[in-house]
Coordinates of C-alpha atoms in Angstrom, one line a residue:
X23 CA 82.9 89.2 95.6
X24 CA 80.7 87.5 98.8
X25 CA 81.8 90.5 102.3
X26 CA 83.9 88.9 104.1
X27 CA 85.2 90.3 107.7
X28 CA 88.0 89.2 110.8
X29 CA 86.2 86.8 112.1
X30 CA 84.9 84.7 108.4
X31 CA 87.7 82.4 106.9
X32 CA 87.8 83.9 102.6
X33 CA 86.5 82.0 100.1
X34 CA 88.8 80.4 98.3
X35 CA 89.6 78.8 95.0
X36 CA 92.1 74.8 95.3
X37 CA 93.7 74.9 91.6
X38 CA 95.4 71.5 90.6
X39 CA 98.7 71.3 91.9
X40 CA 99.9 71.4 87.9
X41 CA 98.4 74.6 87.8
X42 CA 100.8 76.1 90.7
X43 CA 103.5 74.9 89.5
X44 CA 103.6 76.0 86.0
X45 CA 101.8 79.7 86.7
X46 CA 104.8 80.8 89.2
X47 CA 107.5 79.1 86.4
X48 CA 106.6 81.6 84.5
X49 CA 108.5 83.9 86.1
X50 CA 111.6 82.9 85.2
X51 CA 111.0 83.7 81.7
X52 CA 112.5 86.8 82.4
X53 CA 115.7 84.9 84.0
X54 CA 116.2 82.1 81.7
X55 CA 119.8 83.1 80.9
X56 CA 120.2 83.3 84.5
X57 CA 118.4 79.5 85.7
X58 CA 120.0 78.3 82.3
X59 CA 123.7 79.0 84.4
X60 CA 122.2 77.6 87.2
X61 CA 121.4 74.8 85.8
X62 CA 124.3 74.0 84.5
X63 CA 126.4 74.5 87.5
X64 CA 124.7 72.2 89.2
X65 CA 124.6 69.6 86.4
X66 CA 128.3 69.9 87.1
X67 CA 128.9 70.2 90.5
X68 CA 125.9 66.7 90.3
X69 CA 128.3 64.8 87.8
X70 CA 131.3 65.8 89.9
X71 CA 129.6 64.2 93.0
X72 CA 128.7 61.2 90.8
X73 CA 132.0 61.1 89.7
X74 CA 132.7 60.5 93.7
X75 CA 132.2 57.2 94.4
X76 CA 133.2 55.7 90.1
X77 CA 136.3 56.5 90.6
X78 CA 136.5 55.4 94.4
X79 CA 135.5 52.1 92.7
X80 CA 138.1 52.2 90.9
X81 CA 140.7 52.6 93.4
X82 CA 139.5 49.8 95.4
X83 CA 138.7 47.2 92.4
X84 CA 142.3 48.5 90.5
X85 CA 145.2 50.3 92.4
X86 CA 145.0 48.7 95.9
X87 CA 144.4 45.1 94.5
X88 CA 147.4 45.8 92.8
X89 CA 149.1 48.3 95.3
X90 CA 149.6 50.7 93.1
X91 CA 150.2 54.0 95.0
X92 CA 150.9 56.2 91.4
X93 CA 147.6 55.5 90.5
X94 CA 145.7 56.0 93.7
X95 CA 148.0 59.0 93.9
X96 CA 146.1 60.4 90.7
X97 CA 143.5 59.3 91.8
X98 CA 143.2 61.2 94.3
X99 CA 144.6 64.4 92.7
X100 CA 141.7 64.0 90.5
X101 CA 139.5 64.5 93.5
X102 CA 140.9 67.0 95.3
X103 CA 140.5 69.4 91.7
X104 CA 137.0 68.1 91.1
X105 CA 136.1 68.6 94.3
X106 CA 137.5 72.1 94.1
X107 CA 135.2 72.8 91.3
X108 CA 131.9 71.6 92.8
X109 CA 132.7 74.0 95.9
X110 CA 133.5 77.4 93.3
X111 CA 130.7 76.5 92.0
X112 CA 128.2 76.0 94.6
X113 CA 128.8 79.4 95.0
X114 CA 128.3 81.0 92.1
X115 CA 124.9 79.4 92.4
X116 CA 124.1 79.9 95.2
X117 CA 124.9 83.8 94.5
X118 CA 122.8 84.0 91.2
X119 CA 119.7 81.6 92.5
X120 CA 119.0 83.9 95.9
X121 CA 119.7 87.0 93.4
X122 CA 116.8 84.9 90.7
X123 CA 114.4 84.6 93.5
X124 CA 114.2 88.3 95.4
X125 CA 114.3 89.9 91.4
X126 CA 111.0 87.5 91.1
X127 CA 109.2 88.4 94.5
X128 CA 109.3 91.6 94.3
X129 CA 108.1 91.2 90.6
X130 CA 105.2 89.1 92.1
X131 CA 104.5 91.7 95.1
X132 CA 104.5 94.6 92.4
X133 CA 102.8 93.2 90.2
X134 CA 100.1 92.1 93.1
X135 CA 100.1 95.5 94.3
X136 CA 99.9 96.8 90.9
X137 CA 96.7 95.1 90.3
X138 CA 95.2 95.4 93.2
X139 CA 95.5 99.5 93.6
X140 CA 93.0 98.9 90.3
X141 CA 90.5 97.6 91.4
X142 CA 87.7 98.1 91.6
X143 CA 85.8 100.3 95.6
X144 CA 83.5 97.0 96.0
X145 CA 85.9 94.9 96.4
X146 CA 87.8 97.0 99.3
X147 CA 84.6 97.3 100.8
X148 CA 84.2 93.7 101.1
X149 CA 87.7 93.2 102.9
X150 CA 89.2 94.4 105.0
X151 CA 92.3 95.8 105.0
X152 CA 94.5 93.3 106.9
X153 CA 93.7 90.8 105.1
X154 CA 94.5 92.7 101.8
X155 CA 97.7 93.1 103.3
X156 CA 98.1 89.5 104.7
X157 CA 98.1 88.3 100.8
X158 CA 100.8 91.3 99.8
X159 CA 103.5 90.3 102.1
X160 CA 103.0 87.3 103.9
X161 CA 101.8 85.1 101.6
X162 CA 104.7 86.5 99.3
X163 CA 106.8 86.1 101.4
X164 CA 105.6 82.5 101.9
X165 CA 106.8 81.3 97.9
X166 CA 110.4 82.9 98.7
X167 CA 110.9 78.8 99.8
X168 CA 109.3 77.4 97.1
X169 CA 111.1 79.2 93.9
X170 CA 114.6 78.8 96.0
X171 CA 113.3 74.9 95.5
X172 CA 112.7 75.2 92.5
X173 CA 115.1 75.7 91.2
X174 CA 118.1 74.6 93.4
X175 CA 116.2 71.2 94.3
X176 CA 113.2 70.8 92.0
X177 CA 115.8 70.3 87.7
X178 CA 118.6 69.2 89.9
X179 CA 117.3 67.1 92.0
X180 CA 115.3 64.6 89.0
X181 CA 118.5 64.8 87.0
X182 CA 120.8 63.5 89.9
X183 CA 117.4 61.3 90.1
X184 CA 117.6 59.3 86.5
X185 CA 121.7 59.9 87.0
X186 CA 122.4 58.0 89.8
X187 CA 119.7 55.7 88.6
X188 CA 121.3 55.4 85.5
X189 CA 124.5 54.5 87.5
X190 CA 123.5 51.9 90.0
X191 CA 122.1 49.9 86.9
X192 CA 124.3 49.5 84.9
X193 CA 126.9 48.5 87.9
X194 CA 123.6 46.5 88.5
X195 CA 120.9 44.8 87.7
X196 CA 119.1 43.2 90.8
X197 CA 120.9 45.8 93.0
X198 CA 119.3 48.6 90.7
X199 CA 115.7 46.3 91.1
X200 CA 116.3 45.7 94.9
X201 CA 116.9 50.0 96.0
X202 CA 114.1 51.0 94.2
X203 CA 111.4 48.3 96.0
X204 CA 109.8 50.7 98.1
X205 CA 109.6 53.5 96.6
X206 CA 105.6 53.1 94.8
X207 CA 104.7 51.8 98.9
X208 CA 106.5 55.6 99.4
X209 CA 104.3 57.2 97.3
X210 CA 100.9 55.8 98.2
X211 CA 102.0 57.0 101.4
X212 CA 103.0 60.5 100.5
X213 CA 99.7 61.4 98.4
X214 CA 97.9 60.2 101.4
X215 CA 99.5 62.8 102.9
X216 CA 99.2 65.5 100.5
X217 CA 95.4 65.1 100.3
X218 CA 95.5 66.0 103.8
X219 CA 98.1 68.3 105.0
X220 CA 97.1 71.1 101.4
X221 CA 93.4 71.2 103.7
X222 CA 95.2 71.9 106.8
X223 CA 97.8 75.0 105.1
X224 CA 94.6 75.9 103.5
X225 CA 92.9 76.7 107.1
X226 CA 96.1 77.7 108.3
X227 CA 96.5 80.6 106.2
X228 CA 92.8 81.1 106.5
X229 CA 93.5 81.4 110.3
X230 CA 96.1 84.2 110.0
X231 CA 94.6 86.2 107.6
X232 CA 91.6 86.7 110.3
X233 CA 94.5 87.4 113.2
X234 CA 96.2 89.6 110.8
X235 CA 92.7 91.5 109.9
X236 CA 91.9 91.9 113.4
X237 CA 95.5 92.9 114.6
X238 CA 94.8 96.0 111.8
X239 CA 91.4 97.4 112.4
X240 CA 92.7 97.4 115.9
X241 CA 95.7 99.5 116.0
X242 CA 94.0 101.9 112.8
X243 CA 91.1 101.9 116.7
X244 CA 93.3 102.0 119.0
X245 CA 92.5 105.4 120.3
X246 CA 88.7 103.9 120.6
X247 CA 90.0 101.0 122.2
X248 CA 91.6 103.3 125.2
X249 CA 88.6 105.7 125.2
X250 CA 85.9 102.8 126.1
X251 CA 88.8 101.6 128.1
X252 CA 88.3 98.0 126.0
X253 CA 92.1 96.3 125.8
X254 CA 91.3 93.3 127.8
X255 CA 88.5 92.5 125.7
X256 CA 90.8 93.0 122.1
X257 CA 93.4 90.7 124.4
X258 CA 91.0 88.4 124.7
X259 CA 89.8 88.5 120.7
X260 CA 93.2 88.4 119.8
X261 CA 94.9 85.4 122.2
X262 CA 91.9 83.6 120.4
X263 CA 92.6 84.9 117.3
X264 CA 96.9 83.2 117.9
X265 CA 94.6 80.2 119.4
X266 CA 93.0 79.3 116.2
X267 CA 96.5 80.5 113.9
X268 CA 99.0 78.0 116.5
X269 CA 96.1 75.9 116.2
X270 CA 95.9 75.1 112.7
X271 CA 99.1 76.2 112.1
X272 CA 100.3 72.3 114.5
X273 CA 97.5 70.9 112.9
X274 CA 98.9 71.2 110.1
X275 CA 102.4 70.6 111.3
X276 CA 102.2 67.0 112.2
X277 CA 100.9 65.9 109.5
X278 CA 103.9 67.6 106.5
X279 CA 106.6 65.7 109.5
X280 CA 105.8 62.4 108.8
X281 CA 106.8 63.1 105.1
X282 CA 110.3 62.4 106.5
X283 CA 109.9 59.8 109.1
X284 CA 108.5 58.3 106.2
X285 CA 111.4 58.4 103.5
X286 CA 114.1 58.1 106.1
X287 CA 112.4 54.5 107.1
X288 CA 112.1 54.0 103.3
X289 CA 116.3 55.1 102.7
X290 CA 117.1 52.3 105.4
X291 CA 114.9 49.8 104.2
X292 CA 116.0 49.5 100.6
X293 CA 119.7 50.2 102.6
X294 CA 119.5 46.7 104.1
X295 CA 117.5 45.0 101.1
X296 CA 121.2 46.5 98.9
X297 CA 122.7 44.6 101.2
X298 CA 121.4 41.5 102.1
X299 CA 121.4 41.1 98.4
X300 CA 124.9 42.8 97.9
X301 CA 126.3 39.8 100.8
X302 CA 124.5 37.5 98.2
X303 CA 125.7 38.4 95.4
X304 CA 130.1 39.0 96.6
X305 CA 129.9 35.6 98.1
X306 CA 128.4 33.8 94.9
X307 CA 131.6 35.6 92.9
X308 CA 128.5 38.0 90.6
X309 CA 130.3 41.3 92.1
X310 CA 133.3 42.4 93.6
X311 CA 133.9 44.1 96.6
X312 CA 134.8 47.7 95.6
X313 CA 130.9 47.2 93.4
X314 CA 129.0 46.5 96.4
X315 CA 131.1 49.3 98.4
X316 CA 130.5 51.9 95.4
X317 CA 126.8 51.1 95.1
X318 CA 126.7 51.7 99.3
X319 CA 127.6 55.0 97.5
X320 CA 125.0 55.5 95.4
X321 CA 122.1 53.8 97.6
X322 CA 123.1 57.3 99.2
X323 CA 123.4 59.4 96.4
X324 CA 119.6 57.8 95.6
X325 CA 117.8 58.4 98.4
X326 CA 119.2 62.6 98.8
X327 CA 117.3 63.7 95.8
X328 CA 114.3 61.9 96.6
X329 CA 114.6 62.7 100.2
X330 CA 115.5 67.2 98.9
X331 CA 111.6 66.6 96.6
X332 CA 109.9 65.1 99.5
X333 CA 111.4 68.2 100.6
X334 CA 110.0 70.3 98.1
X335 CA 107.2 68.8 97.8
X336 CA 106.0 69.0 101.5
X337 CA 107.4 72.7 100.8
X338 CA 105.3 73.2 97.8
X339 CA 102.4 72.0 99.5
X340 CA 102.2 74.1 102.6
X341 CA 103.0 77.0 100.2
X342 CA 99.1 75.8 97.9
X343 CA 97.9 77.9 99.5
X344 CA 99.7 80.7 99.5
X345 CA 100.3 80.7 95.8
X346 CA 96.2 79.9 95.4
X347 CA 95.3 82.9 97.8
X348 CA 97.4 85.3 95.2
X349 CA 96.0 84.3 92.3
X350 CA 92.5 84.9 94.0
X351 CA 93.6 88.7 93.9
X352 CA 95.1 88.1 91.0
X353 CA 92.4 86.6 88.8
X354 CA 89.4 88.9 89.1
X355 CA 88.9 91.5 87.5
X356 CA 88.0 95.8 87.6
X357 CA 85.1 96.3 87.8
X358 CA 86.1 99.9 86.7
X359 CA 87.7 100.2 84.3
X360 CA 88.4 102.3 81.0
X361 CA 86.7 101.0 77.9
X362 CA 88.8 99.6 75.5
X363 CA 90.5 102.0 73.3
X364 CA 89.1 104.8 75.2
X365 CA 89.1 108.0 73.7
X366 CA 91.0 110.9 76.4
X367 CA 87.8 113.0 78.2
X368 CA 89.9 116.1 76.9
X369 CA 89.7 119.4 78.4
X370 CA 86.7 119.4 80.1
X371 CA 83.9 122.8 80.6
X372 CA 81.5 121.3 83.2
X373 CA 78.9 120.7 81.7
X374 CA 77.3 117.4 83.7
X375 CA 74.2 115.7 83.4
X376 CA 72.5 112.2 85.4
X377 CA 70.0 110.8 83.1
X378 CA 68.0 107.4 84.4
X379 CA 70.8 106.8 86.9
X380 CA 70.0 104.1 89.7
X381 CA 72.3 102.3 91.6
X382 CA 72.6 99.6 94.2
X383 CA 75.1 98.5 96.2
X384 CA 73.9 95.1 96.0
X385 CA 70.5 93.6 95.1
X386 CA 69.5 94.5 98.8
X387 CA 70.0 98.3 98.5
X388 CA 69.5 101.0 95.4
X389 CA 70.4 104.1 97.1
X390 CA 69.5 105.8 93.2
X391 CA 66.6 105.8 91.6
X392 CA 66.4 107.1 88.3
X393 CA 68.1 111.0 88.8
X394 CA 67.5 113.1 86.1
X395 CA 69.7 116.7 86.0
X396 CA 71.8 118.5 83.7
X397 CA 75.0 120.7 85.7
X398 CA 75.2 123.8 83.8
X399 CA 79.5 124.7 83.6
X400 CA 81.5 126.9 86.4
X401 CA 77.7 126.7 88.4
X402 CA 78.4 125.8 92.4
X403 CA 76.2 122.7 93.0
X404 CA 74.6 122.5 96.5
X405 CA 73.6 118.5 98.3
X406 CA 72.0 118.5 100.9
X407 CA 69.5 116.0 102.7
X408 CA 69.2 113.0 105.5
X409 CA 72.5 111.1 106.2
X410 CA 71.9 108.0 103.5
X411 CA 70.0 109.3 100.7
X412 CA 72.3 109.2 98.4
X413 CA 74.5 112.5 98.6
X414 CA 77.4 111.0 98.5
X415 CA 76.4 108.1 96.4
X416 CA 75.9 111.0 93.8
X417 CA 80.2 112.5 93.5
X418 CA 81.7 108.5 93.5
X419 CA 79.2 107.7 90.8
X420 CA 80.6 111.0 88.8
X421 CA 84.1 110.1 89.7
X422 CA 83.5 106.8 88.7
X423 CA 83.7 105.5 92.0
X424 CA 80.9 102.7 90.5
X425 CA 79.6 101.7 88.0
X426 CA 75.3 103.6 87.8
X427 CA 73.4 99.4 87.9
X428 CA 71.8 101.3 85.3
X429 CA 71.4 104.9 83.0
X430 CA 74.4 107.4 82.0
X431 CA 76.4 109.8 83.2
X432 CA 77.7 112.9 81.2
X433 CA 80.1 115.6 80.9
X434 CA 80.3 117.6 78.2
X435 CA 77.9 115.7 76.1
X436 CA 79.7 112.4 76.9
X437 CA 79.5 109.6 78.5
X438 CA 82.4 109.1 81.4
X439 CA 81.9 104.5 80.8
X440 CA 83.2 104.7 76.9
X441 CA 86.5 107.9 78.0
X442 CA 89.7 107.5 78.9
X443 CA 89.6 106.9 82.7
X444 CA 92.9 109.1 83.6
X445 CA 91.8 112.0 81.7
X446 CA 88.6 112.5 83.6
X447 CA 90.3 112.4 87.1
X448 CA 92.8 113.8 86.3
X449 CA 90.6 117.1 86.0
X450 CA 88.6 116.7 88.8
X451 CA 89.5 118.5 92.8
X452 CA 87.9 115.2 94.5
X453 CA 87.7 116.2 99.3
X454 CA 85.4 113.2 100.3
X455 CA 84.2 113.1 103.2
X456 CA 86.2 110.8 104.7
X457 CA 89.8 112.8 105.6
X458 CA 92.7 110.6 104.0
X459 CA 96.2 112.0 104.9
X460 CA 99.4 110.2 104.6
X461 CA 102.8 109.8 106.6
X462 CA 104.7 111.7 104.9
X463 CA 104.7 116.0 105.4
X464 CA 102.2 118.8 105.2
X465 CA 104.3 119.8 102.1
X466 CA 104.3 116.1 100.9
X467 CA 100.2 116.0 101.5
X468 CA 99.4 118.3 100.0
X469 CA 101.9 118.4 96.6
X470 CA 100.2 115.3 96.4
X471 CA 96.9 117.2 94.3
X472 CA 99.6 118.5 91.8
X473 CA 103.1 115.9 91.5
X474 CA 105.4 118.6 89.7
X475 CA 103.5 121.7 92.1
X476 CA 106.4 124.0 92.8
X477 CA 107.0 124.9 96.7
X478 CA 104.9 128.1 96.0
X479 CA 102.1 127.2 95.0
X480 CA 102.0 124.8 98.0
X481 CA 102.2 127.6 99.6
X482 CA 98.9 129.8 97.4
X483 CA 97.0 126.6 97.8
X484 CA 97.6 126.6 101.8
X485 CA 96.8 130.5 101.6
X486 CA 93.4 129.9 99.7
X487 CA 92.0 128.0 102.3
X488 CA 93.6 129.9 105.4
X489 CA 95.7 126.5 106.7
X490 CA 99.5 128.4 106.6
X491 CA 98.7 130.3 109.2
X492 CA 98.6 127.1 111.9
X493 CA 101.3 125.6 108.5
X494 CA 103.6 127.4 109.5
X495 CA 103.0 127.8 114.0
X496 CA 104.1 123.8 113.4
X497 CA 107.9 123.0 114.4
X498 CA 108.9 122.0 110.5
X499 CA 106.1 124.1 109.3
X500 CA 105.3 122.7 105.6
X501 CA 108.1 120.4 106.4
X502 CA 106.8 118.7 109.8
X503 CA 105.3 115.6 108.8
X504 CA 101.4 114.9 110.1
X505 CA 101.3 110.5 111.2
X506 CA 100.4 107.7 110.1
X507 CA 96.4 109.3 109.1
X508 CA 97.2 113.2 109.8
X509 CA 97.0 111.9 113.6
X510 CA 98.9 114.6 114.9
X511 CA 96.8 117.0 114.0
X512 CA 93.3 118.1 114.2
X513 CA 90.3 117.1 112.3
X514 CA 90.2 121.0 110.8
X515 CA 94.0 121.2 110.7
X516 CA 93.3 117.7 108.4
X517 CA 90.6 119.0 106.6
X518 CA 92.1 122.1 105.4
X519 CA 95.7 119.9 104.6
X520 CA 92.9 118.3 101.9
X521 CA 91.0 121.0 100.9
X522 CA 94.5 123.1 99.7
X523 CA 95.4 119.5 98.5
X524 CA 92.1 119.4 96.1
X525 CA 92.8 123.0 95.0
X526 CA 96.2 122.6 94.2
X527 CA 94.7 120.2 91.1
X528 CA 93.4 123.3 89.5
X529 CA 90.3 120.6 88.8
X530 CA 88.0 121.9 85.8
X531 CA 85.2 119.9 88.4
X532 CA 85.9 120.0 91.8
X533 CA 83.7 118.2 95.0
X534 CA 83.3 118.7 98.3
X535 CA 81.3 116.7 100.5
X536 CA 81.2 117.6 103.8
X537 CA 84.7 119.9 103.2
X538 CA 84.0 122.4 106.7
X539 CA 82.8 119.5 109.1
X540 CA 85.1 119.3 111.7
X541 CA 86.1 123.5 111.4
X542 CA 85.0 126.1 113.4
X543 CA 83.0 128.7 112.7
X544 CA 85.5 131.5 112.3
X545 CA 87.8 129.4 110.6
X546 CA 85.0 128.3 108.4
X547 CA 84.5 132.1 107.9
X548 CA 88.2 132.7 106.0
X549 CA 87.4 129.4 104.4
X550 CA 84.4 130.1 102.5
X551 CA 86.3 133.3 101.5
X552 CA 89.5 131.7 100.5
X553 CA 88.0 129.3 97.8
X554 CA 85.0 131.5 96.9
X555 CA 87.2 133.1 93.8
X556 CA 89.4 129.1 93.2
X557 CA 85.2 128.3 92.7
X558 CA 85.2 130.2 89.4
X559 CA 84.7 129.1 87.2
X560 CA 85.2 125.3 87.8
X561 CA 82.0 123.2 87.7
X562 CA 81.1 122.7 91.5
X563 CA 79.4 120.0 94.1
X564 CA 79.9 120.7 97.5
X565 CA 77.8 118.9 99.9
X566 CA 76.6 120.2 103.7
X567 CA 74.8 119.7 106.6
X568 CA 75.8 123.4 108.1
X569 CA 72.4 124.9 105.3
X570 CA 74.7 128.0 105.9
X571 CA 77.7 127.4 104.2
X572 CA 75.9 126.8 101.5
X573 CA 73.3 130.0 100.0
X574 CA 75.6 130.9 97.8
X575 CA 75.1 127.9 95.5
X576 CA 73.5 128.4 91.9
X577 CA 71.5 125.4 92.8
X578 CA 71.2 123.4 95.9
X579 CA 69.0 119.9 95.3
X580 CA 67.5 118.1 97.8
X581 CA 68.1 114.4 97.9
X582 CA 65.9 111.4 99.1
X583 CA 64.8 108.2 99.3
X584 CA 67.1 107.8 96.6
X585 CA 65.5 110.9 93.9
X586 CA 65.7 114.8 93.7
X587 CA 63.0 115.6 96.1
X588 CA 63.4 120.0 95.4
X589 CA 65.8 122.2 93.3
X590 CA 66.4 125.4 93.2
X591 CA 68.1 128.5 94.8
X592 CA 68.1 129.1 97.9
X593 CA 65.7 131.3 98.0
X594 CA 63.9 129.8 95.5
X595 CA 63.3 126.4 98.2
X596 CA 62.7 129.1 101.0
X597 CA 60.0 130.2 99.3
X598 CA 58.2 127.0 98.1
X599 CA 59.0 125.4 102.1
X600 CA 58.9 122.1 100.8
X601 CA 61.8 119.9 102.2
X602 CA 64.6 122.4 102.3
X603 CA 63.0 125.0 104.2
X604 CA 61.8 122.3 106.7
X605 CA 65.3 121.5 107.3
X606 CA 67.0 124.8 107.0
X607 CA 64.4 126.3 109.8
X608 CA 65.2 122.9 112.1
X609 CA 68.6 123.3 111.9
X610 CA 68.2 128.1 112.4
X611 CA 65.9 126.3 115.5
X612 CA 68.4 124.2 116.0
X613 CA 70.9 126.5 116.4
X614 CA 68.9 129.5 118.2
X615 CA 68.3 127.0 121.1
X616 CA 71.8 126.6 121.7
X617 CA 72.8 129.8 121.9

């Protein structure tokens, strides 16, 4: 997938109208019975509407001319009863339509959300979060009118149009042909507008997505914006995005606004033609006045469905882009999935082997090159090296956030690509460099590592990493909300909570990526004391720039230029006076200079 930024319009596949309508209508399948009931009610209302002019014709031609009062009363009673039932049917119809369309939107949004959660990191790496939100929220919401009108207008209006046309041809063939004379020209004009309108609506939704992406990014980084006093600059950028959005919207709306005037003009011309022909037929005695009056009413009933169908067509065109954008995401296959019928990995002992592993994020960025090593169960391994050397990539591959470009990663001798992904990750505790907390309580953030954990287990995990003391000083203790991304806590406090969350999962393999980078020296010592027992019996990978925190690891691997440059214990590497020695002495000397 091509990388996209907030300033770039997203690539989008334009599907045919038939494909889009077919896929959207497929969401009606679970509601076939309700849809059938709605259509039946619509047919009843439509029949009542069609019957009104015909009953009026009978009243004029048969009873008014003959001054038959009883007959007129009889017709009047039928009209009143018929229309009361039609009103009752319409009310039930609207209630059922609302229920069906809202359920469909919920299903589409849920399906899209579940699918996005399964997508690989490369999807999120190449697309701003704000643009993803635009699809889940804005584009799904845009389909509401489409579904409402699909059920309410498309089927019943087509049926109404056909039924009225049949009645018109039965009443008088000449008047019927006069009514539809203008239709071919209207169809040509509407197709001409549609081909241009769709492109403009595509552009509008892309600009809206750009605005959404910018807004999300700006508010997520509001502390940086305010710290550098860039509010005026971001305001200008916001105005530019809004201006582009407004411009694209006005272009689309101006073109779409031609639909209704075209239909109304056609309606007017058709009515004039019918009355001209009808007047001639009355004069010649071919039809009665009642037939012309009824036909004039049927003209309105003939063009009203066309008006509603054109409105549906208008809605369809303006929402083609939203449907395309949703289907674009739905058609992206997750890169990291469990193999078909993949067995569960079973209880992990913790042996980890990288066999000829090479990895590149793209064809220009090779991060690891032919990595080979084996870690025994229960060993504590440290990964050190310069920023960008590939340390985090190694643990990301082990967690199977990505798959190697080539080579194999084995856990207990089993290739992790051939086992059930969830069974692997369930037994891994991962604390990544980017500490993320959810906008809920401290307790629930820790419990995320084990959803069925008791309060006692949560507290025990917090105590193990020495987070209990600062938590109890909070206003509500463990029930204190941390705000979005844990913004009300210090970086060190966030890491301690994240650490407790990882440990609560009781993993067989524990990954700590810069776990103590934001903890002061005193707290770090307490954490080190607390985690020593918890690391026992677990294979652990520790990434740390503070070399003092990894001295006691069983093995230290120095990563550089995409390969393992050195490997051994702290004492062994110091004696070799290689890369690790230079890193250690440089940091030790820097710390002394600072002191």
